[in-house]
Amino acid sequence: MKKTKSTEKGIESLNREFRRYEQVRKDQVYHLSEHPDQEEFDTDFEIKSVDFRLFTDDKIRFVTELGSALEEIGFAIITNHGIDPNLYHKAEQKIIGFFEETTFEERMKYEACRFGSVNQGYFPMKTTTIIHPDLVEGWVFCRRAFDVDNNLNYNETNFWPLSGYEPFFRQIVKAQEKLILPLMQSMLTYLGTDPYCFDQRLTNTNFGFRLNYYPPMTAEQLDSGGGRMLGHEDIDLFTILPSQSIEGLQVLNRKNMKWIRLKPKFGDIILNTGDYMQRISNDVFPSTTHQGQPAARV
């Protein structure tokens, strides 16, 4: 994906300038990059935490708490989800090693291309979207990049430039996959429809498993107004994001147009609904704007 003038322009743009790309209705208007002289932060709003153990122990309560949190702002923090926090801690170090142990030329051999509904592969700095230049390198893996389906023709080198990383991240993929149906069934129950109507579609479903790498930023990059991940909404049904040791995620409260600094406990999972979910829920679960800012600005 080539960098263009329109991509650089995105730093100073409002989201409404790119509405031709949108999948659902979004009335909120915001700058794609941070404008400290214009923006405010909401220090009162708290994104709700939901105990995943309730799915088994008190399903009605789990459905109510999860559904109301997502309806309110499109975000919820999932606690006690059963995935070992140490796995996420190791993942942070593995991601750094994965990017720093490969050269740019080696990574570019896997440059992102379309596969089904997912752009799969390596995204160099400033190419995550065609709208604005995010200061992050990324790598998206589809289901076929993992040896999870007993495919006799599976070849690790088709997707991974280094050996040893696929088995580790496969652990996370398999653990997080166990959350998909309970979460989806709970959202559908909250909407008053058949909770199992998506089970077949979401069993062994495709996904986009993204690794983000944040290289050190230069003074010029910090002063440019660009962000690690500029303001955006996700496109899919929902995103499962492990909380990280470094803060930076901010969520837009559409009711007052102030940014919420999200500070979950390390090891918790941040769940947010995307465009597809907003569409199939008839706008009950919104696709909410969020951004990732450098630690220096948090």
PDB file of C-alpha atoms in Angstrom:
ATOM      1  CA  MET A   1       0.000   0.000   0.000  1.00  0.00           C
ATOM      2  CA  LYS A   2       1.580   3.265  -1.097  1.00  0.00           C
ATOM      3  CA  LYS A   3       1.615   6.430   0.967  1.00  0.00           C
ATOM      4  CA  THR A   4      -0.320   9.232  -0.748  1.00  0.00           C
ATOM      5  CA  LYS A   5      -0.901  12.916  -0.205  1.00  0.00           C
ATOM      6  CA  SER A   6      -4.478  12.139   0.820  1.00  0.00           C
ATOM      7  CA  THR A   7      -3.154   9.802   3.508  1.00  0.00           C
ATOM      8  CA  GLU A   8      -0.912  12.514   4.980  1.00  0.00           C
ATOM      9  CA  LYS A   9      -3.821  14.955   4.722  1.00  0.00           C
ATOM     10  CA  GLY A  10      -5.745  12.688   7.066  1.00  0.00           C
ATOM     11  CA  ILE A  11      -3.775  14.022  10.037  1.00  0.00           C
ATOM     12  CA  GLU A  12      -5.563  17.373   9.764  1.00  0.00           C
ATOM     13  CA  SER A  13      -8.919  16.064   8.540  1.00  0.00           C
ATOM     14  CA  LEU A  14     -12.311  15.540  10.105  1.00  0.00           C
ATOM     15  CA  ASN A  15     -13.820  12.084   9.878  1.00  0.00           C
ATOM     16  CA  ARG A  16     -16.769  13.355   7.815  1.00  0.00           C
ATOM     17  CA  GLU A  17     -14.395  14.033   4.916  1.00  0.00           C
ATOM     18  CA  PHE A  18     -14.109  10.258   4.496  1.00  0.00           C
ATOM     19  CA  ARG A  19     -17.752   9.224   4.888  1.00  0.00           C
ATOM     20  CA  ARG A  20     -17.701   7.577   1.476  1.00  0.00           C
ATOM     21  CA  TYR A  21     -15.820   4.722   3.140  1.00  0.00           C
ATOM     22  CA  GLU A  22     -18.342   4.173   5.927  1.00  0.00           C
ATOM     23  CA  GLN A  23     -20.472   1.045   6.244  1.00  0.00           C
ATOM     24  CA  VAL A  24     -23.069   2.420   8.676  1.00  0.00           C
ATOM     25  CA  ARG A  25     -24.453   5.742   9.858  1.00  0.00           C
ATOM     26  CA  LYS A  26     -22.059   7.761  12.016  1.00  0.00           C
ATOM     27  CA  ASP A  27     -23.152  11.226  13.072  1.00  0.00           C
ATOM     28  CA  GLN A  28     -20.216  12.031  15.334  1.00  0.00           C
ATOM     29  CA  VAL A  29     -17.725  14.559  13.953  1.00  0.00           C
ATOM     30  CA  TYR A  30     -14.147  14.536  15.214  1.00  0.00           C
ATOM     31  CA  HIS A  31     -10.576  15.278  14.194  1.00  0.00           C
ATOM     32  CA  LEU A  32      -8.699  12.164  13.126  1.00  0.00           C
ATOM     33  CA  SER A  33      -5.662  13.333  15.075  1.00  0.00           C
ATOM     34  CA  GLU A  34      -5.422  14.817  18.544  1.00  0.00           C
ATOM     35  CA  HIS A  35      -5.976  18.577  18.866  1.00  0.00           C
ATOM     36  CA  PRO A  36      -5.091  19.457  22.477  1.00  0.00           C
ATOM     37  CA  ASP A  37      -6.303  23.030  22.070  1.00  0.00           C
ATOM     38  CA  GLN A  38      -9.797  21.886  21.048  1.00  0.00           C
ATOM     39  CA  GLU A  39     -10.450  18.504  22.621  1.00  0.00           C
ATOM     40  CA  GLU A  40     -11.621  17.667  26.112  1.00  0.00           C
ATOM     41  CA  PHE A  41     -11.385  14.527  28.209  1.00  0.00           C
ATOM     42  CA  ASP A  42     -14.215  12.898  30.118  1.00  0.00           C
ATOM     43  CA  THR A  43     -12.863  12.084  33.570  1.00  0.00           C
ATOM     44  CA  ASP A  44     -16.249  11.012  34.970  1.00  0.00           C
ATOM     45  CA  PHE A  45     -17.416   8.328  32.554  1.00  0.00           C
ATOM     46  CA  GLU A  46     -16.317   4.800  33.394  1.00  0.00           C
ATOM     47  CA  ILE A  47     -16.576   2.010  30.848  1.00  0.00           C
ATOM     48  CA  LYS A  48     -18.226  -0.919  32.589  1.00  0.00           C
ATOM     49  CA  SER A  49     -16.477  -4.152  33.521  1.00  0.00           C
ATOM     50  CA  VAL A  50     -18.304  -7.454  33.073  1.00  0.00           C
ATOM     51  CA  ASP A  51     -17.275 -10.673  34.834  1.00  0.00           C
ATOM     52  CA  PHE A  52     -17.168 -13.446  32.228  1.00  0.00           C
ATOM     53  CA  ARG A  53     -17.804 -16.087  34.913  1.00  0.00           C
ATOM     54  CA  LEU A  54     -21.395 -14.840  35.007  1.00  0.00           C
ATOM     55  CA  PHE A  55     -22.009 -16.397  31.602  1.00  0.00           C
ATOM     56  CA  THR A  56     -22.034 -19.739  33.420  1.00  0.00           C
ATOM     57  CA  ASP A  57     -23.106 -18.682  36.917  1.00  0.00           C
ATOM     58  CA  ASP A  58     -25.810 -16.091  36.142  1.00  0.00           C
ATOM     59  CA  LYS A  59     -26.395 -15.812  32.407  1.00  0.00           C
ATOM     60  CA  ILE A  60     -29.257 -13.325  32.623  1.00  0.00           C
ATOM     61  CA  ARG A  61     -27.100 -10.944  34.617  1.00  0.00           C
ATOM     62  CA  PHE A  62     -24.192 -11.391  32.205  1.00  0.00           C
ATOM     63  CA  VAL A  63     -26.413 -10.665  29.210  1.00  0.00           C
ATOM     64  CA  THR A  64     -27.847  -7.577  30.882  1.00  0.00           C
ATOM     65  CA  GLU A  65     -24.513  -6.156  32.011  1.00  0.00           C
ATOM     66  CA  LEU A  66     -22.727  -6.842  28.731  1.00  0.00           C
ATOM     67  CA  GLY A  67     -25.591  -5.654  26.563  1.00  0.00           C
ATOM     68  CA  SER A  68     -26.170  -2.441  28.499  1.00  0.00           C
ATOM     69  CA  ALA A  69     -22.459  -1.602  28.463  1.00  0.00           C
ATOM     70  CA  LEU A  70     -22.223  -2.096  24.712  1.00  0.00           C
ATOM     71  CA  GLU A  71     -25.470  -0.266  24.023  1.00  0.00           C
ATOM     72  CA  GLU A  72     -24.256   2.680  26.064  1.00  0.00           C
ATOM     73  CA  ILE A  73     -20.880   3.167  24.383  1.00  0.00           C
ATOM     74  CA  GLY A  74     -19.897   0.128  22.302  1.00  0.00           C
ATOM     75  CA  PHE A  75     -17.139  -0.875  24.735  1.00  0.00           C
ATOM     76  CA  ALA A  76     -16.920  -3.211  27.729  1.00  0.00           C
ATOM     77  CA  ILE A  77     -14.067  -4.601  29.810  1.00  0.00           C
ATOM     78  CA  ILE A  78     -14.229  -8.385  30.208  1.00  0.00           C
ATOM     79  CA  THR A  79     -12.727  -9.714  33.436  1.00  0.00           C
ATOM     80  CA  ASN A  80     -12.109 -13.297  34.610  1.00  0.00           C
ATOM     81  CA  HIS A  81     -12.255 -14.569  31.041  1.00  0.00           C
ATOM     82  CA  GLY A  82     -10.080 -17.602  31.763  1.00  0.00           C
ATOM     83  CA  ILE A  83      -7.093 -16.655  29.608  1.00  0.00           C
ATOM     84  CA  ASP A  84      -3.829 -16.587  31.562  1.00  0.00           C
ATOM     85  CA  PRO A  85      -2.588 -12.955  31.829  1.00  0.00           C
ATOM     86  CA  ASN A  86       0.974 -14.282  31.636  1.00  0.00           C
ATOM     87  CA  LEU A  87       0.221 -15.354  28.080  1.00  0.00           C
ATOM     88  CA  TYR A  88      -0.526 -11.744  27.177  1.00  0.00           C
ATOM     89  CA  HIS A  89       2.559 -10.551  29.032  1.00  0.00           C
ATOM     90  CA  LYS A  90       4.720 -12.924  26.999  1.00  0.00           C
ATOM     91  CA  ALA A  91       2.923 -11.820  23.843  1.00  0.00           C
ATOM     92  CA  GLU A  92       4.065  -8.220  24.305  1.00  0.00           C
ATOM     93  CA  GLN A  93       7.683  -9.350  24.288  1.00  0.00           C
ATOM     94  CA  LYS A  94       7.084 -11.801  21.453  1.00  0.00           C
ATOM     95  CA  ILE A  95       5.628  -9.053  19.270  1.00  0.00           C
ATOM     96  CA  ILE A  96       8.672  -6.847  19.808  1.00  0.00           C
ATOM     97  CA  GLY A  97      10.966  -9.737  18.951  1.00  0.00           C
ATOM     98  CA  PHE A  98       8.931 -10.676  15.905  1.00  0.00           C
ATOM     99  CA  PHE A  99       9.360  -7.235  14.340  1.00  0.00           C
ATOM    100  CA  GLU A 100      12.862  -6.451  15.552  1.00  0.00           C
ATOM    101  CA  GLU A 101      14.365  -9.800  14.555  1.00  0.00           C
ATOM    102  CA  THR A 102      13.310  -9.333  10.933  1.00  0.00           C
ATOM    103  CA  THR A 103      14.530  -6.774   8.423  1.00  0.00           C
ATOM    104  CA  PHE A 104      12.161  -4.470   6.584  1.00  0.00           C
ATOM    105  CA  GLU A 105      12.964  -6.331   3.372  1.00  0.00           C
ATOM    106  CA  GLU A 106      12.065  -9.658   4.978  1.00  0.00           C
ATOM    107  CA  ARG A 107       8.781  -8.261   6.247  1.00  0.00           C
ATOM    108  CA  MET A 108       7.898  -6.769   2.863  1.00  0.00           C
ATOM    109  CA  LYS A 109       7.914 -10.249   1.336  1.00  0.00           C
ATOM    110  CA  TYR A 110       4.670 -10.680   3.272  1.00  0.00           C
ATOM    111  CA  GLU A 111       3.177  -7.275   2.439  1.00  0.00           C
ATOM    112  CA  ALA A 112      -0.560  -7.184   3.106  1.00  0.00           C
ATOM    113  CA  CYS A 113      -2.994  -8.260   0.420  1.00  0.00           C
ATOM    114  CA  ARG A 114      -6.677  -9.118   0.343  1.00  0.00           C
ATOM    115  CA  PHE A 115      -7.831 -12.582   1.364  1.00  0.00           C
ATOM    116  CA  GLY A 116     -11.593 -12.923   1.673  1.00  0.00           C
ATOM    117  CA  SER A 117     -12.819 -10.106   3.904  1.00  0.00           C
ATOM    118  CA  VAL A 118      -9.427  -9.545   5.545  1.00  0.00           C
ATOM    119  CA  ASN A 119      -6.318  -7.696   4.415  1.00  0.00           C
ATOM    120  CA  GLN A 120      -3.708 -10.215   5.500  1.00  0.00           C
ATOM    121  CA  GLY A 121       0.012  -9.679   5.942  1.00  0.00           C
ATOM    122  CA  TYR A 122       2.482  -6.963   6.883  1.00  0.00           C
ATOM    123  CA  PHE A 123       1.557  -3.276   7.046  1.00  0.00           C
ATOM    124  CA  PRO A 124       4.559  -0.906   7.055  1.00  0.00           C
ATOM    125  CA  MET A 125       4.424   2.344   9.009  1.00  0.00           C
ATOM    126  CA  LYS A 126       1.658   4.711   7.813  1.00  0.00           C
ATOM    127  CA  THR A 127      -0.160   2.134   5.669  1.00  0.00           C
ATOM    128  CA  THR A 128      -2.725   0.602   8.024  1.00  0.00           C
ATOM    129  CA  THR A 129      -5.484   2.647   6.367  1.00  0.00           C
ATOM    130  CA  ILE A 130      -5.825   4.686   3.183  1.00  0.00           C
ATOM    131  CA  ILE A 131      -7.208   7.586   5.195  1.00  0.00           C
ATOM    132  CA  HIS A 132      -4.468   8.614   7.603  1.00  0.00           C
ATOM    133  CA  PRO A 133      -0.843   7.730   8.412  1.00  0.00           C
ATOM    134  CA  ASP A 134      -0.876   5.746  11.659  1.00  0.00           C
ATOM    135  CA  LEU A 135       2.537   5.614  13.312  1.00  0.00           C
ATOM    136  CA  VAL A 136       2.476   1.867  13.803  1.00  0.00           C
ATOM    137  CA  GLU A 137       3.620  -1.261  12.019  1.00  0.00           C
ATOM    138  CA  GLY A 138       1.118  -4.084  11.912  1.00  0.00           C
ATOM    139  CA  TRP A 139       0.742  -7.673  10.840  1.00  0.00           C
ATOM    140  CA  VAL A 140      -2.644  -9.305  10.289  1.00  0.00           C
ATOM    141  CA  PHE A 141      -3.021 -13.071  10.262  1.00  0.00           C
ATOM    142  CA  CYS A 142      -6.136 -14.863   9.013  1.00  0.00           C
ATOM    143  CA  ARG A 143      -7.247 -18.229  10.282  1.00  0.00           C
ATOM    144  CA  ARG A 144      -5.311 -19.990   7.539  1.00  0.00           C
ATOM    145  CA  ALA A 145      -2.045 -18.606   8.986  1.00  0.00           C
ATOM    146  CA  PHE A 146      -2.440 -20.881  12.022  1.00  0.00           C
ATOM    147  CA  ASP A 147      -2.186 -24.650  12.195  1.00  0.00           C
ATOM    148  CA  VAL A 148      -5.572 -25.069  13.877  1.00  0.00           C
ATOM    149  CA  ASP A 149      -7.640 -27.102  11.418  1.00  0.00           C
ATOM    150  CA  ASN A 150      -5.472 -30.187  10.773  1.00  0.00           C
ATOM    151  CA  ASN A 151      -4.745 -29.034   7.236  1.00  0.00           C
ATOM    152  CA  LEU A 152      -2.208 -31.450   5.756  1.00  0.00           C
ATOM    153  CA  ASN A 153      -1.071 -28.761   3.304  1.00  0.00           C
ATOM    154  CA  TYR A 154      -0.373 -26.167   5.989  1.00  0.00           C
ATOM    155  CA  ASN A 155       3.003 -24.459   5.513  1.00  0.00           C
ATOM    156  CA  GLU A 156       4.150 -22.097   8.248  1.00  0.00           C
ATOM    157  CA  THR A 157       6.591 -20.265   5.958  1.00  0.00           C
ATOM    158  CA  ASN A 158       3.716 -19.067   3.769  1.00  0.00           C
ATOM    159  CA  PHE A 159       2.682 -16.704   6.561  1.00  0.00           C
ATOM    160  CA  TRP A 160       5.499 -16.396   9.098  1.00  0.00           C
ATOM    161  CA  PRO A 161       9.035 -15.180   8.288  1.00  0.00           C
ATOM    162  CA  LEU A 162      10.414 -16.744  11.484  1.00  0.00           C
ATOM    163  CA  SER A 163       9.763 -20.159  12.981  1.00  0.00           C
ATOM    164  CA  GLY A 164       8.561 -20.582  16.543  1.00  0.00           C
ATOM    165  CA  TYR A 165       6.103 -17.685  16.600  1.00  0.00           C
ATOM    166  CA  GLU A 166       3.078 -19.440  15.114  1.00  0.00           C
ATOM    167  CA  PRO A 167       2.851 -22.085  17.899  1.00  0.00           C
ATOM    168  CA  PHE A 168       2.949 -19.379  20.563  1.00  0.00           C
ATOM    169  CA  PHE A 169       0.330 -17.093  19.029  1.00  0.00           C
ATOM    170  CA  ARG A 170      -1.794 -20.122  18.155  1.00  0.00           C
ATOM    171  CA  GLN A 171      -2.326 -20.539  21.908  1.00  0.00           C
ATOM    172  CA  ILE A 172      -3.874 -17.074  22.095  1.00  0.00           C
ATOM    173  CA  VAL A 173      -5.982 -17.604  18.984  1.00  0.00           C
ATOM    174  CA  LYS A 174      -7.446 -20.845  20.351  1.00  0.00           C
ATOM    175  CA  ALA A 175      -8.072 -19.314  23.781  1.00  0.00           C
ATOM    176  CA  GLN A 176      -9.786 -16.229  22.394  1.00  0.00           C
ATOM    177  CA  GLU A 177     -11.802 -18.291  19.930  1.00  0.00           C
ATOM    178  CA  LYS A 178     -13.563 -19.894  22.902  1.00  0.00           C
ATOM    179  CA  LEU A 179     -14.992 -16.484  23.785  1.00  0.00           C
ATOM    180  CA  ILE A 180     -16.606 -15.819  20.404  1.00  0.00           C
ATOM    181  CA  LEU A 181     -19.817 -17.841  20.726  1.00  0.00           C
ATOM    182  CA  PRO A 182     -20.591 -16.937  24.372  1.00  0.00           C
ATOM    183  CA  LEU A 183     -20.136 -13.240  23.585  1.00  0.00           C
ATOM    184  CA  MET A 184     -22.180 -13.369  20.388  1.00  0.00           C
ATOM    185  CA  GLN A 185     -24.941 -15.447  21.974  1.00  0.00           C
ATOM    186  CA  SER A 186     -25.166 -12.956  24.838  1.00  0.00           C
ATOM    187  CA  MET A 187     -25.420  -9.974  22.499  1.00  0.00           C
ATOM    188  CA  LEU A 188     -28.132 -11.677  20.456  1.00  0.00           C
ATOM    189  CA  THR A 189     -30.042 -12.570  23.627  1.00  0.00           C
ATOM    190  CA  TYR A 190     -29.906  -8.918  24.690  1.00  0.00           C
ATOM    191  CA  LEU A 191     -31.308  -7.954  21.282  1.00  0.00           C
ATOM    192  CA  GLY A 192     -34.220 -10.356  21.808  1.00  0.00           C
ATOM    193  CA  THR A 193     -33.399 -12.714  18.953  1.00  0.00           C
ATOM    194  CA  ASP A 194     -32.292 -16.342  18.617  1.00  0.00           C
ATOM    195  CA  PRO A 195     -28.978 -16.498  20.507  1.00  0.00           C
ATOM    196  CA  TYR A 196     -27.722 -19.390  18.379  1.00  0.00           C
ATOM    197  CA  CYS A 197     -28.527 -18.064  14.912  1.00  0.00           C
ATOM    198  CA  PHE A 198     -24.874 -17.183  14.227  1.00  0.00           C
ATOM    199  CA  ASP A 199     -23.315 -20.294  15.785  1.00  0.00           C
ATOM    200  CA  GLN A 200     -22.737 -22.076  12.487  1.00  0.00           C
ATOM    201  CA  ARG A 201     -21.249 -18.999  10.812  1.00  0.00           C
ATOM    202  CA  LEU A 202     -18.925 -18.260  13.721  1.00  0.00           C
ATOM    203  CA  THR A 203     -17.699 -21.801  14.368  1.00  0.00           C
ATOM    204  CA  ASN A 204     -14.205 -22.118  12.904  1.00  0.00           C
ATOM    205  CA  THR A 205     -14.770 -18.698  11.392  1.00  0.00           C
ATOM    206  CA  ASN A 206     -12.209 -16.529   9.691  1.00  0.00           C
ATOM    207  CA  PHE A 207     -10.746 -13.656  11.697  1.00  0.00           C
ATOM    208  CA  GLY A 208      -8.124 -10.949  11.593  1.00  0.00           C
ATOM    209  CA  PHE A 209      -5.498 -11.445  14.322  1.00  0.00           C
ATOM    210  CA  ARG A 210      -3.428  -8.271  14.369  1.00  0.00           C
ATOM    211  CA  LEU A 211      -0.025  -7.698  15.949  1.00  0.00           C
ATOM    212  CA  ASN A 212       0.882  -4.030  16.455  1.00  0.00           C
ATOM    213  CA  TYR A 213       4.458  -2.839  16.835  1.00  0.00           C
ATOM    214  CA  TYR A 214       5.164   0.703  18.023  1.00  0.00           C
ATOM    215  CA  PRO A 215       8.729   1.682  17.120  1.00  0.00           C
ATOM    216  CA  PRO A 216      10.300   4.692  18.864  1.00  0.00           C
ATOM    217  CA  MET A 217       8.931   7.987  17.560  1.00  0.00           C
ATOM    218  CA  THR A 218      11.097  10.858  16.420  1.00  0.00           C
ATOM    219  CA  ALA A 219      10.501  14.412  17.614  1.00  0.00           C
ATOM    220  CA  GLU A 220       9.255  15.228  14.118  1.00  0.00           C
ATOM    221  CA  GLN A 221       6.676  12.445  14.285  1.00  0.00           C
ATOM    222  CA  LEU A 222       5.491  13.557  17.718  1.00  0.00           C
ATOM    223  CA  ASP A 223       5.096  17.118  16.460  1.00  0.00           C
ATOM    224  CA  SER A 224       3.305  16.068  13.268  1.00  0.00           C
ATOM    225  CA  GLY A 225      -0.056  15.556  14.977  1.00  0.00           C
ATOM    226  CA  GLY A 226      -0.094  11.930  13.922  1.00  0.00           C
ATOM    227  CA  GLY A 227      -1.052   9.250  16.393  1.00  0.00           C
ATOM    228  CA  ARG A 228      -0.171   5.645  16.958  1.00  0.00           C
ATOM    229  CA  MET A 229      -3.660   4.782  15.736  1.00  0.00           C
ATOM    230  CA  LEU A 230      -5.648   7.860  14.738  1.00  0.00           C
ATOM    231  CA  GLY A 231      -9.374   8.139  15.387  1.00  0.00           C
ATOM    232  CA  HIS A 232     -11.316   5.307  13.759  1.00  0.00           C
ATOM    233  CA  GLU A 233     -14.027   2.702  14.192  1.00  0.00           C
ATOM    234  CA  ASP A 234     -13.629  -1.044  13.640  1.00  0.00           C
ATOM    235  CA  ILE A 235     -15.445  -2.692  10.753  1.00  0.00           C
ATOM    236  CA  ASP A 236     -16.152  -6.236  11.956  1.00  0.00           C
ATOM    237  CA  LEU A 237     -18.692  -7.676  14.399  1.00  0.00           C
ATOM    238  CA  PHE A 238     -16.503  -7.095  17.429  1.00  0.00           C
ATOM    239  CA  THR A 239     -12.884  -6.805  18.486  1.00  0.00           C
ATOM    240  CA  ILE A 240     -11.197  -8.680  21.326  1.00  0.00           C
ATOM    241  CA  LEU A 241      -8.264  -6.576  22.537  1.00  0.00           C
ATOM    242  CA  PRO A 242      -6.098  -7.618  25.494  1.00  0.00           C
ATOM    243  CA  SER A 243      -5.257  -4.664  27.712  1.00  0.00           C
ATOM    244  CA  GLN A 244      -1.612  -3.666  27.503  1.00  0.00           C
ATOM    245  CA  SER A 245       1.006  -2.561  29.985  1.00  0.00           C
ATOM    246  CA  ILE A 246       1.346   0.806  28.221  1.00  0.00           C
ATOM    247  CA  GLU A 247      -1.649   3.142  28.315  1.00  0.00           C
ATOM    248  CA  GLY A 248      -2.820   5.037  25.262  1.00  0.00           C
ATOM    249  CA  LEU A 249      -6.291   3.827  24.223  1.00  0.00           C
ATOM    250  CA  GLN A 250      -8.928   6.561  24.197  1.00  0.00           C
ATOM    251  CA  VAL A 251     -12.658   6.158  23.487  1.00  0.00           C
ATOM    252  CA  LEU A 252     -14.956   8.915  22.220  1.00  0.00           C
ATOM    253  CA  ASN A 253     -18.072   9.568  24.290  1.00  0.00           C
ATOM    254  CA  ARG A 254     -20.562  10.572  21.588  1.00  0.00           C
ATOM    255  CA  LYS A 255     -22.903  12.170  24.123  1.00  0.00           C
ATOM    256  CA  ASN A 256     -20.481  14.965  24.999  1.00  0.00           C
ATOM    257  CA  MET A 257     -17.756  14.478  22.342  1.00  0.00           C
ATOM    258  CA  LYS A 258     -15.086  14.077  25.012  1.00  0.00           C
ATOM    259  CA  TRP A 259     -12.383  11.413  25.020  1.00  0.00           C
ATOM    260  CA  ILE A 260     -12.286   8.742  27.723  1.00  0.00           C
ATOM    261  CA  ARG A 261      -8.874   7.443  28.760  1.00  0.00           C
ATOM    262  CA  LEU A 262      -9.333   3.713  29.074  1.00  0.00           C
ATOM    263  CA  LYS A 263      -7.244   2.160  31.861  1.00  0.00           C
ATOM    264  CA  PRO A 264      -8.211  -1.483  32.391  1.00  0.00           C
ATOM    265  CA  LYS A 265      -6.230  -3.855  34.555  1.00  0.00           C
ATOM    266  CA  PHE A 266      -3.478  -5.698  32.710  1.00  0.00           C
ATOM    267  CA  GLY A 267      -4.788  -9.031  31.483  1.00  0.00           C
ATOM    268  CA  ASP A 268      -8.399  -7.905  31.132  1.00  0.00           C
ATOM    269  CA  ILE A 269      -9.940  -7.923  27.668  1.00  0.00           C
ATOM    270  CA  ILE A 270     -11.364  -4.849  25.996  1.00  0.00           C
ATOM    271  CA  LEU A 271     -14.381  -5.708  23.858  1.00  0.00           C
ATOM    272  CA  ASN A 272     -15.797  -3.276  21.322  1.00  0.00           C
ATOM    273  CA  THR A 273     -18.459  -3.589  18.661  1.00  0.00           C
ATOM    274  CA  GLY A 274     -17.816  -2.646  15.037  1.00  0.00           C
ATOM    275  CA  ASP A 275     -19.677  -1.608  11.902  1.00  0.00           C
ATOM    276  CA  TYR A 276     -21.090  -5.055  11.124  1.00  0.00           C
ATOM    277  CA  MET A 277     -22.518  -5.343  14.629  1.00  0.00           C
ATOM    278  CA  GLN A 278     -24.032  -1.874  14.439  1.00  0.00           C
ATOM    279  CA  ARG A 279     -25.707  -2.885  11.192  1.00  0.00           C
ATOM    280  CA  ILE A 280     -27.172  -6.224  12.291  1.00  0.00           C
ATOM    281  CA  SER A 281     -28.292  -4.758  15.641  1.00  0.00           C
ATOM    282  CA  ASN A 282     -30.100  -1.868  13.923  1.00  0.00           C
ATOM    283  CA  ASP A 283     -27.795   0.641  15.627  1.00  0.00           C
ATOM    284  CA  VAL A 284     -28.347  -0.721  19.156  1.00  0.00           C
ATOM    285  CA  PHE A 285     -24.660  -1.602  19.533  1.00  0.00           C
ATOM    286  CA  PRO A 286     -22.667   1.322  18.116  1.00  0.00           C
ATOM    287  CA  SER A 287     -19.384   1.214  16.268  1.00  0.00           C
ATOM    288  CA  THR A 288     -17.543   3.591  18.568  1.00  0.00           C
ATOM    289  CA  THR A 289     -14.658   5.881  17.693  1.00  0.00           C
ATOM    290  CA  HIS A 290     -11.366   5.204  19.452  1.00  0.00           C
ATOM    291  CA  GLN A 291      -7.716   6.101  19.023  1.00  0.00           C
ATOM    292  CA  GLY A 292      -4.296   5.153  20.310  1.00  0.00           C
ATOM    293  CA  GLN A 293      -2.013   7.974  21.374  1.00  0.00           C
ATOM    294  CA  PRO A 294       1.716   7.933  22.177  1.00  0.00           C
ATOM    295  CA  ALA A 295       2.526   7.614  25.857  1.00  0.00           C
ATOM    296  CA  ALA A 296       3.931  11.146  25.799  1.00  0.00           C
ATOM    297  CA  ARG A 297       0.428  12.492  25.144  1.00  0.00           C
ATOM    298  CA  VAL A 298      -1.569  10.277  27.496  1.00  0.00           C
TER     299      VAL A 298
END
